[in-house]
Amino acid sequence: MIARIGAWALLGSPAAAAVLAATGPDWLVVDAQHGRFDDRAVCDTLAVVADLPSRPQTFVRVADGAAWLIGRALDAGADGVIVPMVQDADAAAAAARACRYPPLGARSWGQLAGTTGRVAVPAAQVNDTVQCAVMVETATAIGHVEEIAATPGIDMVFVGPFDLALSLGVDVNDLLFDERDGNPLDRIVAACRRHGISAGAFAGSPERARLLIARGFDTVSVAVDSAVLSEAATASLTAARAGS
Ligand code: 3PY
Ligand code: MG
């Protein structure tokens, strides 16, 4: 299996997200939960990314599972959403419903295509192609992971290792490196495999991405705009100072 390696935009800047998207990630996340993306910045970013010659599949991580937030992200042109802190199958079903138009769901019609000179995607096509990812990142959600992964309309379970480690009362690296049977990360991958959906995880670094892929995750997020900017600037300044 070849894992999909993604980029993650936090800065709230459409230009920075476009630069990131143009580096060729397999997928891109625009983070409106912990990132600095408000509604306007989400719309502007999706419009800029849509114009790239080769654009990555783009998700918005919404601030929470409210149907109107999911609808607005998709109306703005996202291919899918990532819904944080989903605790059980009822919350997963609500997210899936909010992603799709009737008869499969309860999404309200009103894509912003017209405001960007594009044409709206027909409802039936959206229902076939939209991606609904739900985050499993608490001990409670781990207890319900089998039902969450089995929920119709869920395309990916996405793990937030930092929140999961906090909820379990362990260090995030201990969670990632723990090889013992019963590691919650392995339970998530197994549940996704059983139900034929994608197992995704936030990595935030190439080292953690490799660990997660070795554990069986097929979709990971690696290059975070704020981190890569900081790392590259530090390396560049250090290299120039070393030579002066
Ligand atoms: C987590 O690790 O909890 C995340 O949500 C990553 O953004
Ligand atoms: Mg989280």
CSV table of N, CA and C and ligand atoms in Angstrom, one decimal, residues 8 31 33-34 61 135 137 158-164 202, ligand 1:
chain,number,residue,atom,x,y,z
A,8,TRP,N,-0.6,20.5,5.7
A,8,TRP,CA,-1.5,21.0,6.6
A,8,TRP,C,-1.4,22.5,6.8
A,31,ASP,N,-7.0,24.0,8.2
A,31,ASP,CA,-7.4,23.8,9.6
A,31,ASP,C,-8.2,25.0,10.2
A,33,GLN,N,-10.1,24.5,12.8
A,33,GLN,CA,-10.3,24.2,14.3
A,33,GLN,C,-9.2,24.9,15.1
A,34,HIS,N,-8.0,24.5,14.9
A,34,HIS,CA,-6.9,25.1,15.6
A,34,HIS,C,-6.1,26.1,14.8
A,61,ARG,N,-10.6,21.1,8.0
A,61,ARG,CA,-11.0,20.6,9.4
A,61,ARG,C,-11.8,21.7,10.0
A,135,MET,N,-12.7,12.5,13.4
A,135,MET,CA,-11.5,12.3,14.3
A,135,MET,C,-11.8,11.5,15.5
A,137,GLU,N,-10.1,10.8,18.9
A,137,GLU,CA,-9.0,11.3,19.6
A,137,GLU,C,-9.2,11.4,21.1
A,158,PHE,N,-9.8,9.5,11.3
A,158,PHE,CA,-8.6,10.3,11.3
A,158,PHE,C,-8.2,10.5,12.8
A,159,VAL,N,-7.0,10.1,13.2
A,159,VAL,CA,-6.6,10.2,14.6
A,159,VAL,C,-5.8,11.5,14.9
A,160,GLY,N,-6.2,12.1,16.0
A,160,GLY,CA,-5.4,13.2,16.5
A,160,GLY,C,-4.5,12.6,17.6
A,161,PRO,N,-3.3,12.3,17.4
A,161,PRO,CA,-2.5,11.6,18.5
A,161,PRO,C,-2.3,12.5,19.7
A,162,PHE,N,-2.2,13.8,19.5
A,162,PHE,CA,-2.0,14.7,20.6
A,162,PHE,C,-3.1,14.7,21.6
A,163,ASP,N,-4.3,14.8,21.1
A,163,ASP,CA,-5.5,14.8,21.9
A,163,ASP,C,-5.7,13.4,22.5
A,164,LEU,N,-5.5,12.4,21.7
A,164,LEU,CA,-5.6,11.0,22.2
A,164,LEU,C,-4.7,10.7,23.3
A,202,PHE,N,-2.8,12.5,12.0
A,202,PHE,CA,-2.0,13.7,12.0
A,202,PHE,C,-0.6,13.2,12.5
B,1,3PY,C1,-4.4,16.0,17.5
B,1,3PY,O1,-3.3,15.4,17.5
B,1,3PY,O2,-5.1,16.0,18.5
B,1,3PY,C2,-4.8,16.8,16.4
B,1,3PY,O3,-5.9,17.2,16.4
B,1,3PY,C3,-3.8,17.2,15.4
B,1,3PY,O4,-4.1,18.4,14.8
